[in-house]
């Protein structure tokens, strides 16, 4: 990943003084996750370019040193070494730390002046949301240009790649350009490599001083920068409003940027401060809890006694159902042996009383193959499973459940795709995105798409269906989860 900064005008080699990097001496910086190189591909009186090249070590990532996420193949095969991600932002703090403070000794006047600067960022992940590039950078006075690519030239039908090469140009102080980049690169990168803790709010306000409070996309920027952590975003909003009124909260830019101190963002996730008990208490019930409670309530209302949870995962719904004596027979089915093992241990089935053991069983099976064990239940729950099925297997699933198992009631939930915009716009930061929009989803449906599928399937198999939204309602985008309750017609 590469960031170049070009200064045009006169005596442009002075860029070296402002960046505190000698144009004639390439430098290497060791970072936690790789190395950063600074060099000048062009140096002349009229035009000087400094390049910051980041060489991420994929082995460090894979070893879980930094940035390792859920394990598995992602740790080895991912875009991290190649894209301008939050790593680049961290490198900017480290390598150009003094420049961000604006201190330039004998060249202070130049540092305090707006200069003709152009920054070019290669491979910025922006997930097709190119409009946002303009909405984020233009209000800061930049001319914005970007180059898009096909995901794969051999397969144009795969559409556009999620990455762009971005160029922004303005008459701007160097320190401001660096601050803008430092905040805004991670805004476009959804897969941040660091734990976003409380000190990130300080950092955001420090870097955002003088421009963030009045930015028309302030909420979006803040939400994305803080990885949608609700409590942190609220803190930031409170403090940004204070800045608005007092005309400037005075925060020193110095401490975070001392030349060789590791930036907070570079510390491994394990050193992060977890949320305080008070913060946890303040939190609303998670969407997951709301969803399970809504499903349990619908099952209860149906009068069902024998219930089968198809795609039960680790058994969260099963646990809830066990607490209600109405449910005399509870069966969990999952295709994943590991999920069932976890369900078994989370439900403590090895230590359970006989009466519990008589009520519950876990079986391995697939929802897309006809299975006589799925028959003879009053109700079936299918919670956040359908979107994991391959679309080509959807018809098989419909027949397995609606035609052959044919319970009296089916309670089915799936994400509402429209609500993703609410997270993206930073309007709701209460749920980490992953919790809802899992990487294994094969598809997601809008409200209309879900309704169409559900109504057609119900009609075909003699069911009636009613819909309910689960979670906070957005006036435009609806609720994060949608639920259909199917009842077999008499
Ligand atoms: N219902 C659970 C788990 C949802 S995650 C909950 O709400 O917490 C989706 C689950 O569906 C996973 O456990 C996955 O193993 C399971 N699954 C995916 N495809 C399946 C299939 N074809 N048959 C059975 N289970 C499947």
Short mmCIF file of C-alpha atoms and ligand atoms in Angstrom, two decimals:
data_model
loop_
_atom_site.label_atom_id
_atom_site.label_comp_id
_atom_site.label_asym_id
_atom_site.label_seq_id
_atom_site.Cartn_x
_atom_site.Cartn_y
_atom_site.Cartn_z
CA UNK A 1 0.00 0.00 0.00
CA UNK A 2 1.28 3.37 -0.99
CA UNK A 3 0.57 6.95 -0.02
CA UNK A 4 2.25 9.73 -1.95
CA UNK A 5 2.17 13.41 -1.10
CA UNK A 6 3.13 15.83 -3.83
CA UNK A 7 3.95 19.48 -3.27
CA UNK A 8 3.91 21.76 -6.30
CA UNK A 9 5.05 25.37 -6.47
CA UNK A 10 8.46 26.78 -5.71
CA UNK A 11 11.24 25.43 -3.52
CA UNK A 12 9.13 22.34 -3.13
CA UNK A 13 12.04 20.31 -1.78
CA UNK A 14 11.22 22.05 1.50
CA UNK A 15 8.58 19.34 1.85
CA UNK A 16 11.45 17.36 3.36
CA UNK A 17 11.69 19.85 6.27
CA UNK A 18 7.98 19.74 6.91
CA UNK A 19 7.86 15.95 6.89
CA UNK A 20 11.12 15.73 8.83
CA UNK A 21 12.33 13.30 6.21
CA UNK A 22 15.38 13.96 4.10
CA UNK A 23 14.52 13.75 0.37
CA UNK A 24 17.93 12.30 -0.41
CA UNK A 25 17.92 9.54 2.16
CA UNK A 26 15.36 6.74 1.98
CA UNK A 27 14.33 5.53 5.43
CA UNK A 28 12.88 2.36 6.88
CA UNK A 29 10.68 2.17 9.98
CA UNK A 30 9.96 -1.06 11.82
CA UNK A 31 6.32 -1.30 12.80
CA UNK A 32 4.50 -3.96 14.79
CA UNK A 33 3.02 -5.40 11.67
CA UNK A 34 5.65 -4.86 9.03
CA UNK A 35 7.84 -2.10 7.72
CA UNK A 36 7.28 1.39 6.38
CA UNK A 37 9.58 2.97 3.82
CA UNK A 38 9.79 6.67 3.08
CA UNK A 39 11.41 7.82 -0.13
CA UNK A 40 11.03 10.57 -2.70
CA UNK A 41 10.28 9.39 -6.23
CA UNK A 42 10.56 12.96 -7.51
CA UNK A 43 12.51 15.88 -6.15
CA UNK A 44 12.70 19.16 -8.02
CA UNK A 45 12.22 22.80 -7.38
CA UNK A 46 8.70 22.82 -8.85
CA UNK A 47 7.46 19.44 -7.73
CA UNK A 48 8.44 17.07 -4.95
CA UNK A 49 6.76 13.83 -4.00
CA UNK A 50 7.22 11.87 -0.81
CA UNK A 51 6.09 8.26 -0.80
CA UNK A 52 5.15 6.18 2.21
CA UNK A 53 5.18 2.52 1.30
CA UNK A 54 3.87 0.02 3.76
CA UNK A 55 4.99 -3.57 3.64
CA UNK A 56 2.71 -5.60 5.87
CA UNK A 57 4.01 -8.94 6.94
CA UNK A 58 1.27 -11.49 6.23
CA UNK A 59 2.98 -14.01 8.48
CA UNK A 60 2.64 -11.67 11.45
CA UNK A 61 -1.02 -11.38 10.64
CA UNK A 62 -1.45 -15.12 10.37
CA UNK A 63 0.31 -15.73 13.66
CA UNK A 64 -2.31 -13.62 15.31
CA UNK A 65 0.21 -10.99 16.28
CA UNK A 66 -1.98 -8.20 15.01
CA UNK A 67 -5.08 -8.01 12.93
CA UNK A 68 -5.82 -11.69 13.12
CA UNK A 69 -9.55 -12.03 13.14
CA UNK A 70 -11.55 -15.18 13.43
CA UNK A 71 -8.76 -17.53 12.48
CA UNK A 72 -9.09 -19.97 9.61
CA UNK A 73 -8.26 -19.16 6.05
CA UNK A 74 -8.91 -15.44 6.42
CA UNK A 75 -5.75 -15.13 8.46
CA UNK A 76 -3.72 -16.32 5.52
CA UNK A 77 -5.64 -15.10 2.53
CA UNK A 78 -6.79 -11.54 2.93
CA UNK A 79 -6.39 -8.12 1.40
CA UNK A 80 -4.48 -6.63 4.31
CA UNK A 81 -1.00 -6.54 2.77
CA UNK A 82 -2.25 -4.76 -0.32
CA UNK A 83 -4.85 -2.23 0.66
CA UNK A 84 -4.68 1.16 2.25
CA UNK A 85 -6.19 0.14 5.49
CA UNK A 86 -6.02 1.27 9.05
CA UNK A 87 -2.41 0.03 9.01
CA UNK A 88 -1.57 2.94 6.76
CA UNK A 89 -3.19 5.33 9.15
CA UNK A 90 -1.13 3.90 11.99
CA UNK A 91 2.00 4.26 9.89
CA UNK A 92 1.18 7.91 9.19
CA UNK A 93 1.09 8.58 12.94
CA UNK A 94 4.39 6.84 13.44
CA UNK A 95 6.36 8.04 10.48
CA UNK A 96 4.95 11.55 10.06
CA UNK A 97 4.20 12.10 13.75
CA UNK A 98 6.18 15.31 14.05
CA UNK A 99 4.73 16.68 10.82
CA UNK A 100 1.24 16.18 12.25
CA UNK A 101 2.11 18.39 15.19
CA UNK A 102 3.04 21.10 12.66
CA UNK A 103 6.40 21.76 14.29
CA UNK A 104 8.96 22.74 11.68
CA UNK A 105 11.57 24.86 13.46
CA UNK A 106 13.16 27.16 10.86
CA UNK A 107 10.38 26.41 8.38
CA UNK A 108 7.53 27.19 10.70
CA UNK A 109 6.04 29.82 8.41
CA UNK A 110 5.86 27.31 5.59
CA UNK A 111 4.35 24.72 7.89
CA UNK A 112 1.69 27.22 8.89
CA UNK A 113 0.79 28.00 5.27
CA UNK A 114 -1.64 26.32 2.97
CA UNK A 115 0.34 24.64 0.17
CA UNK A 116 -0.63 23.03 -3.13
CA UNK A 117 -0.68 19.44 -2.02
CA UNK A 118 -1.92 16.27 -3.68
CA UNK A 119 -2.24 12.97 -1.89
CA UNK A 120 -2.63 9.73 -3.79
CA UNK A 121 -3.71 6.59 -1.98
CA UNK A 122 -3.59 3.28 -3.78
CA UNK A 123 -6.12 0.55 -3.15
CA UNK A 124 -8.39 2.23 -0.68
CA UNK A 125 -11.13 -0.23 0.27
CA UNK A 126 -14.44 1.48 -0.25
CA UNK A 127 -16.90 -1.30 -1.03
CA UNK A 128 -18.45 0.37 -4.01
CA UNK A 129 -19.40 3.39 -2.00
CA UNK A 130 -17.55 5.86 -4.18
CA UNK A 131 -20.12 8.60 -3.58
CA UNK A 132 -18.97 8.67 0.01
CA UNK A 133 -15.46 9.62 -1.13
CA UNK A 134 -16.78 12.93 -2.40
CA UNK A 135 -19.09 13.49 0.52
CA UNK A 136 -16.26 12.96 2.96
CA UNK A 137 -13.37 14.78 1.24
CA UNK A 138 -15.03 17.61 -0.71
CA UNK A 139 -16.38 19.51 2.31
CA UNK A 140 -12.76 19.74 3.47
CA UNK A 141 -11.90 21.60 0.30
CA UNK A 142 -10.39 18.77 -1.72
CA UNK A 143 -10.80 18.06 -5.38
CA UNK A 144 -11.50 14.36 -5.48
CA UNK A 145 -10.61 11.96 -8.28
CA UNK A 146 -10.57 8.23 -8.16
CA UNK A 147 -9.89 5.31 -10.40
CA UNK A 148 -12.03 2.19 -10.16
CA UNK A 149 -11.25 -1.31 -11.34
CA UNK A 150 -12.98 -4.48 -12.33
CA UNK A 151 -12.78 -7.11 -9.62
CA UNK A 152 -11.25 -9.42 -12.21
CA UNK A 153 -10.55 -8.49 -15.80
CA UNK A 154 -11.07 -12.10 -16.84
CA UNK A 155 -14.58 -12.02 -15.40
CA UNK A 156 -16.12 -8.62 -16.08
CA UNK A 157 -19.49 -9.98 -14.95
CA UNK A 158 -18.16 -10.03 -11.38
CA UNK A 159 -18.48 -6.27 -11.47
CA UNK A 160 -16.39 -3.56 -9.89
CA UNK A 161 -13.71 -4.16 -7.33
CA UNK A 162 -14.25 -2.75 -3.84
CA UNK A 163 -11.02 -0.80 -4.06
CA UNK A 164 -10.16 2.54 -5.63
CA UNK A 165 -7.06 4.58 -6.24
CA UNK A 166 -7.92 7.90 -4.70
CA UNK A 167 -6.35 11.28 -5.39
CA UNK A 168 -7.23 14.36 -3.38
CA UNK A 169 -5.88 17.80 -4.09
CA UNK A 170 -6.19 21.09 -2.24
CA UNK A 171 -4.46 24.15 -0.97
CA UNK A 172 -4.06 22.97 2.55
CA UNK A 173 -1.58 22.92 5.42
CA UNK A 174 0.43 19.71 5.40
CA UNK A 175 -0.50 18.93 8.99
CA UNK A 176 -4.20 19.18 8.13
CA UNK A 177 -3.82 16.90 5.15
CA UNK A 178 -2.10 14.33 7.36
CA UNK A 179 -4.81 14.59 10.00
CA UNK A 180 -7.54 14.19 7.41
CA UNK A 181 -5.86 11.11 5.97
CA UNK A 182 -5.19 9.68 9.38
CA UNK A 183 -8.86 9.80 10.34
CA UNK A 184 -10.46 9.16 6.98
CA UNK A 185 -8.49 6.15 5.73
CA UNK A 186 -9.82 3.95 8.57
CA UNK A 187 -13.31 5.37 7.94
CA UNK A 188 -13.27 3.58 4.61
CA UNK A 189 -11.70 0.45 5.99
CA UNK A 190 -14.24 -1.72 7.74
CA UNK A 191 -11.78 -4.31 8.86
CA UNK A 192 -9.80 -2.38 11.37
CA UNK A 193 -6.79 -4.19 12.67
CA UNK A 194 -6.92 -2.72 16.11
CA UNK A 195 -9.26 -2.78 19.01
CA UNK A 196 -11.13 0.49 19.18
CA UNK A 197 -10.90 1.55 22.80
CA UNK A 198 -11.69 4.71 24.72
CA UNK A 199 -8.39 6.33 23.78
CA UNK A 200 -9.51 6.30 20.16
CA UNK A 201 -12.11 8.93 21.04
CA UNK A 202 -9.32 11.21 22.30
CA UNK A 203 -7.34 10.52 19.20
CA UNK A 204 -10.28 11.22 16.93
CA UNK A 205 -11.03 14.53 18.64
CA UNK A 206 -7.40 15.53 18.58
CA UNK A 207 -6.99 14.75 14.91
CA UNK A 208 -10.45 16.07 14.10
CA UNK A 209 -9.95 19.38 15.87
CA UNK A 210 -11.05 22.30 13.74
CA UNK A 211 -12.77 20.30 11.01
CA UNK A 212 -14.75 17.34 12.27
CA UNK A 213 -17.35 19.12 14.39
CA UNK A 214 -18.75 21.03 11.42
CA UNK A 215 -18.29 18.36 8.78
CA UNK A 216 -21.63 17.47 7.14
CA UNK A 217 -20.68 13.79 7.35
CA UNK A 218 -19.54 14.10 10.94
CA UNK A 219 -21.80 11.31 12.19
CA UNK A 220 -20.77 8.93 9.45
CA UNK A 221 -17.08 9.63 10.00
CA UNK A 222 -17.34 9.29 13.76
CA UNK A 223 -19.40 6.10 13.57
CA UNK A 224 -17.07 4.43 11.14
CA UNK A 225 -13.86 5.60 12.79
CA UNK A 226 -14.99 4.21 16.12
CA UNK A 227 -16.12 0.95 14.54
CA UNK A 228 -19.71 1.76 15.53
CA UNK A 229 -19.11 1.21 19.20
CA UNK A 230 -22.21 2.88 20.57
CA UNK A 231 -20.77 4.09 23.85
CA UNK A 232 -17.66 5.51 22.18
CA UNK A 233 -19.65 7.22 19.45
CA UNK A 234 -21.89 8.82 22.06
CA UNK A 235 -18.86 10.04 24.00
CA UNK A 236 -17.42 11.52 20.84
CA UNK A 237 -20.69 13.24 19.93
CA UNK A 238 -20.96 14.75 23.40
CA UNK A 239 -17.45 16.09 23.21
CA UNK A 240 -17.82 17.29 19.64
CA UNK A 241 -20.88 19.32 20.70
CA UNK A 242 -18.82 20.86 23.48
CA UNK A 243 -16.27 21.81 20.88
CA UNK A 244 -19.01 23.42 18.79
CA UNK A 245 -20.14 25.66 21.61
CA UNK A 246 -16.85 26.63 23.14
CA UNK A 247 -15.26 27.21 19.78
CA UNK A 248 -12.51 24.72 20.27
CA UNK A 249 -11.60 22.19 22.89
CA UNK A 250 -7.91 22.54 23.45
CA UNK A 251 -6.20 19.24 22.98
CA UNK A 252 -2.53 18.86 22.47
CA UNK A 253 -1.56 16.92 19.39
CA UNK A 254 1.76 16.01 20.89
CA UNK A 255 1.63 12.95 23.15
CA UNK A 256 0.33 10.41 20.69
CA UNK A 257 2.82 11.32 18.08
CA UNK A 258 6.11 11.28 19.88
CA UNK A 259 8.39 9.98 17.19
CA UNK A 260 8.95 6.40 18.26
CA UNK A 261 6.22 5.71 20.76
CA UNK A 262 3.84 3.05 19.49
CA UNK A 263 0.58 4.68 18.59
CA UNK A 264 -2.35 3.45 20.66
CA UNK A 265 -3.75 1.85 17.56
CA UNK A 266 -0.76 -0.43 17.26
CA UNK A 267 -1.11 -2.08 20.60
CA UNK A 268 -2.30 -5.64 20.34
CA UNK A 269 -5.95 -6.20 21.04
CA UNK A 270 -5.26 -8.00 24.30
CA UNK A 271 -4.08 -4.82 25.98
CA UNK A 272 -7.31 -3.02 25.26
CA UNK A 273 -9.44 -1.87 28.15
CA UNK A 274 -12.72 -3.70 28.10
CA UNK A 275 -15.89 -1.66 28.58
CA UNK A 276 -16.62 -0.88 32.18
CA UNK A 277 -19.40 -2.70 34.03
CA UNK A 278 -21.39 0.53 33.99
CA UNK A 279 -21.11 0.75 30.23
CA UNK A 280 -22.23 -2.82 29.86
CA UNK A 281 -25.19 -2.22 32.13
CA UNK A 282 -26.22 0.83 30.16
CA UNK A 283 -26.36 -1.12 26.97
CA UNK A 284 -29.67 -2.10 25.46
CA UNK A 285 -30.39 -5.80 25.08
CA UNK A 286 -28.46 -6.96 22.07
CA UNK A 287 -30.24 -7.61 18.82
CA UNK A 288 -29.47 -11.28 19.31
CA UNK A 289 -31.34 -11.30 22.63
CA UNK A 290 -34.29 -9.40 21.19
CA UNK A 291 -34.46 -11.81 18.30
CA UNK A 292 -34.43 -14.94 20.46
CA UNK A 293 -37.04 -13.48 22.79
CA UNK A 294 -39.29 -12.60 19.85
CA UNK A 295 -38.96 -16.09 18.40
CA UNK A 296 -39.62 -17.73 21.78
CA UNK A 297 -42.68 -15.49 22.25
CA UNK A 298 -44.07 -16.43 18.83
CA UNK A 299 -43.54 -20.13 19.55
CA UNK A 300 -45.22 -19.78 22.90
CA UNK A 301 -48.15 -17.96 21.40
CA UNK A 302 -48.63 -20.69 18.81
CA UNK A 303 -49.32 -23.09 21.65
CA UNK A 304 -46.60 -25.46 20.43
CA UNK A 305 -45.34 -28.12 22.77
CA UNK A 306 -42.93 -29.96 20.51
CA UNK A 307 -40.46 -27.62 18.87
CA UNK A 308 -37.58 -28.18 16.48
CA UNK A 309 -34.87 -25.52 16.08
CA UNK A 310 -33.41 -25.94 12.61
CA UNK A 311 -29.86 -24.57 12.38
CA UNK A 312 -29.71 -24.24 16.16
CA UNK A 313 -26.05 -23.20 16.21
CA UNK A 314 -24.70 -23.12 19.75
CA UNK A 315 -28.12 -23.53 21.26
CA UNK A 316 -29.08 -20.04 22.39
CA UNK A 317 -32.73 -20.48 21.51
CA UNK A 318 -32.78 -23.99 22.94
CA UNK A 319 -31.61 -22.63 26.28
CA UNK A 320 -34.39 -20.08 26.31
CA UNK A 321 -37.00 -22.67 25.36
CA UNK A 322 -35.84 -25.02 28.10
CA UNK A 323 -36.81 -22.38 30.65
CA UNK A 324 -40.45 -22.64 29.63
CA UNK A 325 -42.33 -25.76 30.68
CA UNK A 326 -44.81 -25.33 27.82
CA UNK A 327 -42.17 -26.83 25.57
CA UNK A 328 -42.10 -30.52 26.38
CA UNK A 329 -39.94 -31.69 23.50
CA UNK A 330 -37.13 -29.51 22.14
CA UNK A 331 -34.87 -30.65 19.33
CA UNK A 332 -31.87 -28.78 17.95
CA UNK A 333 -30.59 -29.59 14.47
CA UNK A 334 -27.42 -28.29 12.90
CA UNK A 335 -25.21 -29.36 10.06
CA UNK A 336 -22.14 -28.41 12.04
CA UNK A 337 -20.81 -30.99 14.43
CA UNK A 338 -18.77 -28.31 16.19
CA UNK A 339 -21.83 -26.12 16.75
CA UNK A 340 -23.64 -29.10 18.28
CA UNK A 341 -20.70 -29.88 20.52
CA UNK A 342 -20.71 -26.31 21.74
CA UNK A 343 -24.47 -26.41 22.24
CA UNK A 344 -24.07 -29.59 24.26
CA UNK A 345 -21.52 -28.02 26.55
CA UNK A 346 -23.26 -24.65 26.85
CA UNK A 347 -26.49 -26.36 27.80
CA UNK A 348 -24.47 -28.49 30.25
CA UNK A 349 -26.26 -31.55 29.01
CA UNK A 350 -23.76 -33.95 30.52
CA UNK A 351 -24.75 -32.67 33.97
CA UNK A 352 -28.42 -32.09 33.28
CA UNK A 353 -31.17 -33.77 35.27
CA UNK A 354 -33.11 -36.61 33.73
CA UNK A 355 -36.16 -34.42 33.30
CA UNK A 356 -34.16 -31.93 31.21
CA UNK A 357 -32.52 -34.70 29.25
CA UNK A 358 -35.88 -36.16 28.40
CA UNK A 359 -37.03 -32.86 26.97
CA UNK A 360 -34.10 -32.02 24.75
CA UNK A 361 -32.06 -33.64 22.02
CA UNK A 362 -29.44 -32.47 19.54
CA UNK A 363 -29.14 -34.04 16.12
CA UNK A 364 -26.89 -33.48 13.19
CA UNK A 365 -28.66 -32.95 9.91
CA UNK A 366 -29.04 -30.69 6.95
CA UNK A 367 -32.03 -28.52 6.18
CA UNK A 368 -31.71 -29.16 2.49
CA UNK A 369 -32.22 -32.93 2.65
CA UNK A 370 -35.50 -34.61 3.42
CA UNK A 371 -35.25 -36.08 6.91
CA UNK A 372 -37.95 -38.07 8.67
CA UNK A 373 -36.59 -36.89 12.04
CA UNK A 374 -37.90 -33.38 11.27
CA UNK A 375 -41.52 -34.59 11.19
CA UNK A 376 -44.06 -34.64 14.02
CA UNK A 377 -43.25 -31.28 15.61
CA UNK A 378 -45.82 -28.60 16.38
CA UNK A 379 -43.46 -25.81 15.47
CA UNK A 380 -40.09 -25.18 13.81
CA UNK A 381 -37.76 -22.23 14.36
CA UNK A 382 -35.30 -21.21 11.63
CA UNK A 383 -33.36 -18.32 13.12
CA UNK A 384 -30.79 -16.54 10.97
CA UNK A 385 -30.12 -19.66 8.93
CA UNK A 386 -31.79 -19.25 5.56
CA UNK A 387 -29.26 -16.62 4.44
CA UNK A 388 -26.52 -19.20 4.95
CA UNK A 389 -28.04 -21.54 2.39
CA UNK A 390 -26.86 -21.56 -1.14
CA UNK A 391 -29.58 -19.92 -3.28
CA UNK A 392 -29.59 -23.01 -5.48
CA UNK A 393 -30.59 -25.09 -2.41
CA UNK A 394 -33.37 -22.79 -1.31
CA UNK A 395 -36.04 -24.74 -3.19
CA UNK A 396 -34.88 -27.97 -1.53
CA UNK A 397 -35.07 -26.32 1.89
CA UNK A 398 -38.60 -25.09 1.17
CA UNK A 399 -39.78 -28.60 0.36
CA UNK A 400 -37.97 -30.21 3.32
CA UNK A 401 -39.62 -27.82 5.74
CA UNK A 402 -42.94 -26.77 4.26
CA UNK A 403 -43.84 -29.91 2.33
CA UNK A 404 -42.36 -32.83 4.25
CA UNK A 405 -41.77 -31.73 7.88
CA UNK A 406 -44.88 -29.53 7.69
CA UNK A 407 -45.19 -28.33 11.30
CA UNK A 408 -48.24 -26.24 12.28
CA UNK A 409 -46.08 -23.17 12.90
CA UNK A 410 -42.80 -21.99 11.40
CA UNK A 411 -40.98 -19.02 12.86
CA UNK A 412 -38.25 -17.81 10.53
CA UNK A 413 -35.94 -14.81 10.82
CA UNK A 414 -33.39 -13.30 8.46
CA UNK A 415 -31.53 -9.96 8.26
CA UNK A 416 -33.16 -7.01 6.55
CA UNK A 417 -30.61 -5.96 3.97
CA UNK A 418 -31.92 -2.40 3.83
CA UNK A 419 -30.93 -1.83 7.43
CA UNK A 420 -27.25 -2.19 6.50
CA UNK A 421 -27.45 1.44 5.36
CA UNK A 422 -28.27 2.48 8.90
CA UNK A 423 -25.00 0.99 10.11
CA UNK A 424 -23.09 2.36 7.19
CA UNK A 425 -24.41 5.86 7.73
CA UNK A 426 -23.43 5.56 11.36
CA UNK A 427 -27.05 6.11 12.46
CA UNK A 428 -27.03 3.07 14.68
CA UNK A 429 -23.79 1.97 16.17
CA UNK A 430 -25.27 -0.31 18.79
CA UNK A 431 -24.41 -3.55 17.06
CA UNK A 432 -21.07 -4.51 15.70
CA UNK A 433 -21.67 -5.18 12.07
CA UNK A 434 -20.28 -8.70 12.19
CA UNK A 435 -22.97 -9.77 14.59
CA UNK A 436 -25.56 -9.12 11.94
CA UNK A 437 -23.91 -9.33 8.63
CA UNK A 438 -21.90 -12.45 8.80
CA UNK A 439 -19.28 -13.11 6.16
CA UNK A 440 -20.90 -16.47 5.45
CA UNK A 441 -24.19 -14.97 4.28
CA UNK A 442 -24.97 -16.16 0.79
CA UNK A 443 -27.61 -13.49 0.30
CA UNK A 444 -29.61 -10.96 2.23
CA UNK A 445 -33.14 -9.83 1.49
CA UNK A 446 -34.84 -6.47 1.52
CA UNK A 447 -38.22 -6.34 3.21
CA UNK A 448 -39.99 -6.68 -0.11
CA UNK A 449 -37.84 -9.61 -1.19
CA UNK A 450 -38.44 -11.43 2.07
CA UNK A 451 -42.17 -10.76 1.90
CA UNK A 452 -42.36 -12.00 -1.68
CA UNK A 453 -40.49 -15.18 -0.90
CA UNK A 454 -42.46 -15.84 2.28
CA UNK A 455 -45.86 -15.16 0.73
CA UNK A 456 -45.16 -17.29 -2.32
CA UNK A 457 -43.82 -20.17 -0.20
CA UNK A 458 -46.74 -19.96 2.21
CA UNK A 459 -49.28 -19.94 -0.60
CA UNK A 460 -47.64 -22.89 -2.32
CA UNK A 461 -47.74 -25.08 0.79
CA UNK A 462 -50.98 -24.02 2.44
CA UNK A 463 -49.63 -21.66 5.08
CA UNK A 464 -50.52 -18.13 6.07
CA UNK A 465 -47.73 -15.77 7.03
CA UNK A 466 -47.50 -12.72 9.28
CA UNK A 467 -44.52 -10.41 9.51
CA UNK A 468 -42.84 -8.70 12.39
CA UNK A 469 -39.73 -6.51 12.61
CA UNK A 470 -37.18 -7.06 15.37
CA UNK A 471 -34.84 -4.38 16.75
CA UNK A 472 -34.82 -0.60 16.47
CA UNK A 473 -37.03 0.74 13.70
CA UNK A 474 -35.53 3.18 11.26
CA UNK A 475 -38.22 5.21 9.47
CA UNK A 476 -36.62 4.60 6.08
CA UNK A 477 -34.89 1.25 6.38
CA UNK A 478 -37.05 -0.65 8.85
CA UNK A 479 -35.67 -3.00 11.48
CA UNK A 480 -32.40 -4.96 11.42
CA UNK A 481 -34.10 -8.35 11.60
CA UNK A 482 -37.29 -9.49 9.90
CA UNK A 483 -39.42 -12.35 11.13
CA UNK A 484 -42.13 -14.33 9.38
CA UNK A 485 -44.54 -16.49 11.40
CA UNK A 486 -46.15 -19.13 9.17
CA UNK A 487 -49.27 -20.96 10.29
CA UNK A 488 -50.59 -24.02 8.53
CA UNK A 489 -54.11 -23.34 7.30
CA UNK A 490 -56.77 -25.67 8.69
N1 LIG B 1 -30.04 -20.22 14.92
C1 LIG B 1 -28.79 -19.93 15.57
C2 LIG B 1 -27.57 -20.02 14.65
C3 LIG B 1 -27.58 -19.13 13.43
S1 LIG B 1 -26.07 -19.26 12.51
C4 LIG B 1 -28.86 -18.59 16.26
O1 LIG B 1 -29.73 -17.80 15.94
O2 LIG B 1 -28.01 -18.35 17.11
C5 LIG B 1 -26.53 -20.36 11.23
C6 LIG B 1 -26.47 -21.80 11.62
O3 LIG B 1 -27.04 -22.54 10.54
C7 LIG B 1 -25.06 -22.33 11.81
O4 LIG B 1 -24.98 -22.98 13.05
C8 LIG B 1 -24.88 -23.30 10.66
O5 LIG B 1 -24.07 -24.41 11.00
C9 LIG B 1 -26.30 -23.71 10.37
N2 LIG B 1 -26.51 -24.18 9.00
C10 LIG B 1 -26.09 -23.62 7.85
N3 LIG B 1 -26.48 -24.33 6.79
C11 LIG B 1 -27.17 -25.40 7.28
C12 LIG B 1 -27.83 -26.51 6.69
N4 LIG B 1 -27.85 -26.68 5.38
N5 LIG B 1 -28.42 -27.38 7.51
C13 LIG B 1 -28.40 -27.23 8.84
N6 LIG B 1 -27.81 -26.20 9.46
C14 LIG B 1 -27.20 -25.30 8.69
#
